[in-house]
Coordinates of C-alpha atoms in Angstrom, one line a residue:
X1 CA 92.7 35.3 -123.2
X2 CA 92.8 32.7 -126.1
X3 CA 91.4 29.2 -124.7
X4 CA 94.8 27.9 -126.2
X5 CA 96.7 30.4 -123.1
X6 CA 94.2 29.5 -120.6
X7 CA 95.3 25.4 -121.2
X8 CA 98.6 26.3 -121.4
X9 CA 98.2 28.3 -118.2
X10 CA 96.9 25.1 -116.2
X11 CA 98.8 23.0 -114.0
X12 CA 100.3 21.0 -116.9
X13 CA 103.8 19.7 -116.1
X14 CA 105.0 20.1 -120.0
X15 CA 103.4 22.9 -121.0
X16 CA 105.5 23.2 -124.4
X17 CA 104.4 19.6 -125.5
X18 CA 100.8 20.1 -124.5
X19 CA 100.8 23.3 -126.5
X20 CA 102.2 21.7 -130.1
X21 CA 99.6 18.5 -129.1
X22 CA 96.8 21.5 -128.8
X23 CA 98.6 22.6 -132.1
X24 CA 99.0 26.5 -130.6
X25 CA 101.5 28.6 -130.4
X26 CA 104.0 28.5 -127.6
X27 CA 103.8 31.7 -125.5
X28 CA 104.9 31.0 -121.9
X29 CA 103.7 34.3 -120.9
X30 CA 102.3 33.4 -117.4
X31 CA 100.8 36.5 -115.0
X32 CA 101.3 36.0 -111.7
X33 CA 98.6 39.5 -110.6
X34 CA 95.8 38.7 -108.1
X35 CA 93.6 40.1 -111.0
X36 CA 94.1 37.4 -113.4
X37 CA 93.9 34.5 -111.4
X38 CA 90.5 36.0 -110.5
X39 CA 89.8 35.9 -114.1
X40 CA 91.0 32.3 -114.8
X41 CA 88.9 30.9 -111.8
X42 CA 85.9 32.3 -113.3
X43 CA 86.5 31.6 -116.7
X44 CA 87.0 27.7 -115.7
X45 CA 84.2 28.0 -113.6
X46 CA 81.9 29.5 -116.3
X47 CA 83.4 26.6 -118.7
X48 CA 82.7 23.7 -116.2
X49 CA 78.9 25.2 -115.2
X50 CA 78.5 25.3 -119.4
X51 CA 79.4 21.5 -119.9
X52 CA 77.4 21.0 -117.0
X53 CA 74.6 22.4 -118.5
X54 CA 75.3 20.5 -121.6
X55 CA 75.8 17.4 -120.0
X56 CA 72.7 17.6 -118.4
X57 CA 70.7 19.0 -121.4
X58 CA 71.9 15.7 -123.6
X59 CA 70.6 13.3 -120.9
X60 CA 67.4 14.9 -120.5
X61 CA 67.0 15.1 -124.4
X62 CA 67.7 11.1 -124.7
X63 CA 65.7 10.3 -121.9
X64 CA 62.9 12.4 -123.3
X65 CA 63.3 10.7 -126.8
X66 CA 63.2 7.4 -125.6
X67 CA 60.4 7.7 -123.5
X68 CA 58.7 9.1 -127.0
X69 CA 59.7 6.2 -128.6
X70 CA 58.5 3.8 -126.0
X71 CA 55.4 5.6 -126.1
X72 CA 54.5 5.4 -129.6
X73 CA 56.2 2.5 -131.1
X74 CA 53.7 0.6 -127.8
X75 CA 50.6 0.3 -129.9
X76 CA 52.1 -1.9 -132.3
X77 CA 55.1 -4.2 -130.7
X78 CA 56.3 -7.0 -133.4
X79 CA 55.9 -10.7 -132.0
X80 CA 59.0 -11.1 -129.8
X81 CA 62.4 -12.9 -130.8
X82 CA 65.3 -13.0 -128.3
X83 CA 67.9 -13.0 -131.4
X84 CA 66.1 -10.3 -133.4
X85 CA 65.6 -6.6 -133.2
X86 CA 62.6 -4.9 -132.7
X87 CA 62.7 -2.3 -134.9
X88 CA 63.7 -2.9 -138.9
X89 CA 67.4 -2.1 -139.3
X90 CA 67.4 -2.0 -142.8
X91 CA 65.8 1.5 -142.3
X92 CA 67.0 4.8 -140.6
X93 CA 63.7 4.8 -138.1
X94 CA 64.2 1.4 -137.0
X95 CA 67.9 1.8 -136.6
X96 CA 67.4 5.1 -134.5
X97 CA 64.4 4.1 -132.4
X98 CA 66.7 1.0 -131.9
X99 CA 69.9 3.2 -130.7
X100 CA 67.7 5.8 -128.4
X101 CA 66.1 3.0 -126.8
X102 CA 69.6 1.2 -126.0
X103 CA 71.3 4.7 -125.0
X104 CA 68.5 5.6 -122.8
X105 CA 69.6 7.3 -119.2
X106 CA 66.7 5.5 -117.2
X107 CA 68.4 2.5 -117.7
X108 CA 70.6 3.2 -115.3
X109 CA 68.3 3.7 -112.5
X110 CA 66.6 -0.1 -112.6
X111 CA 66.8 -1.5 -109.6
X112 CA 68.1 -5.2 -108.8
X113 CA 64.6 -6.6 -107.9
X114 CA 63.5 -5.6 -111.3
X115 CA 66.5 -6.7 -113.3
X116 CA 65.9 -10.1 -111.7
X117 CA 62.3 -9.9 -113.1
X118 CA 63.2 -9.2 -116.3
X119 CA 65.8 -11.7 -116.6
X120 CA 63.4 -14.7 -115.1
X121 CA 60.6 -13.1 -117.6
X122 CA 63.1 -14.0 -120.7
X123 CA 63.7 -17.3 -119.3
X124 CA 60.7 -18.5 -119.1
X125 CA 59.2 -16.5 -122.2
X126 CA 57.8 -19.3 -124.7
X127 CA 55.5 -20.8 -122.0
X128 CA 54.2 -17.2 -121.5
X129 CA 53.8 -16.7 -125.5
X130 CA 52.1 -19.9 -126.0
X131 CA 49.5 -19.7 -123.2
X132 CA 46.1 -17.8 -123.5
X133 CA 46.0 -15.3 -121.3
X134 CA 43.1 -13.7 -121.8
X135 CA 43.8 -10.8 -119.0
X136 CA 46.7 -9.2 -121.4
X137 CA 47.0 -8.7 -125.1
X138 CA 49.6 -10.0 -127.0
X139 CA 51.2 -6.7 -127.7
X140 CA 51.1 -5.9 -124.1
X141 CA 52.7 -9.4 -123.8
X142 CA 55.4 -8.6 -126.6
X143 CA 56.1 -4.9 -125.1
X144 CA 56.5 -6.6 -122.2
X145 CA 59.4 -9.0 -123.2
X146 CA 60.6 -6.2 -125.1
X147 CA 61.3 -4.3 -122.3
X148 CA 62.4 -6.8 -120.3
X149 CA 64.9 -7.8 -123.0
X150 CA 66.4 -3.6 -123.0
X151 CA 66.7 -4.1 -119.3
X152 CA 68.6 -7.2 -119.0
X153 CA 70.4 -5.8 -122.3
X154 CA 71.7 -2.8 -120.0
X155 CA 72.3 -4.0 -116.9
X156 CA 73.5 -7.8 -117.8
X157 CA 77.0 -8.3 -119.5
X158 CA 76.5 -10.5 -122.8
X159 CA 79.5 -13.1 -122.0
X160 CA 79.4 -13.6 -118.4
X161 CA 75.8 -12.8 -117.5
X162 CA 77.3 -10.7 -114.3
X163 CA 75.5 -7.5 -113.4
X164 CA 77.2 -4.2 -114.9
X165 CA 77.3 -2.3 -111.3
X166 CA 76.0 1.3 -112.2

């Protein structure tokens, strides 16, 4: 069965529209056997456990690359500016470690506590540059409001400052 049959064999109320928008040809044969519905079912249920499995597969994959990204681009965090980017974007590196931080899965999972944090950390971040603090580098105090810029970033909306709800 030609994936093109199988959609056209779904519950779609205009089945000879959807077929010329899926740009196949129109057969209306439709079976009405016990055997091939059996073979339908599993055939959506093997294509909805495969996207599954794909879905899953790309979120693991970003997470996995931005936490590789964090990891190695810690050592050496530029001096922090709340209207710049941390990474060049005049090069392909900077624009990608830039775009697999932002996409990143974790970001999801932050909890409100810590998006306060984060937030109040920005606010208040030239006091915290200017001081010397002699218990924290400065690149851990630049990662630091790096991070904390990702996460407000994520979870905060740019125009009305509300909280995206996940």
């Amino acid at each position: 069965m030609s994936l093109c049959t199988f959609r056209h064999e779904l519950l779609i109320p205009n089945r000879k529209r959807m077929l010329r928008l899926l740009g196949c040809k129109s057969s209306l044969r439709t079976s009405s056997t016990n055997a091939s519905s059996t073979t339908k079912h599993q055939f959506v249920t093997s294509e909805l456990t495969s996207s599954l499995v794909a879905c899953v597969a790309g979120i693991v994959t970003v997470a996995i690359g931005s936490s590789a990204v964090e990891h190695y681009s810690s050592k050496s965090c530029p001096e922090f500016h709340p209207n710049r980017h941390r990474f060049d974007q005049t090069t392909f590196q900077g624009r990608y470690c830039t775009m697999i931080l932002n996409c990143d899965p974790q970001l999801l999972l932050i909890p409100e506590e810590k998006c306060q944090k984060a937030k109040q950390l920005l606010s208040e971040y030239q006091p915290i540059i200017s001081s010397d603090n002699t218990s924290r580098s400065s690149n851990e105090v630049y990662r630091s409001l790096w991070e904390a810029q990702r996460i407000v970033t994520a979870q905060y909306h740019p125009d009305t400052g509300n909280r995206i709800p996940a």
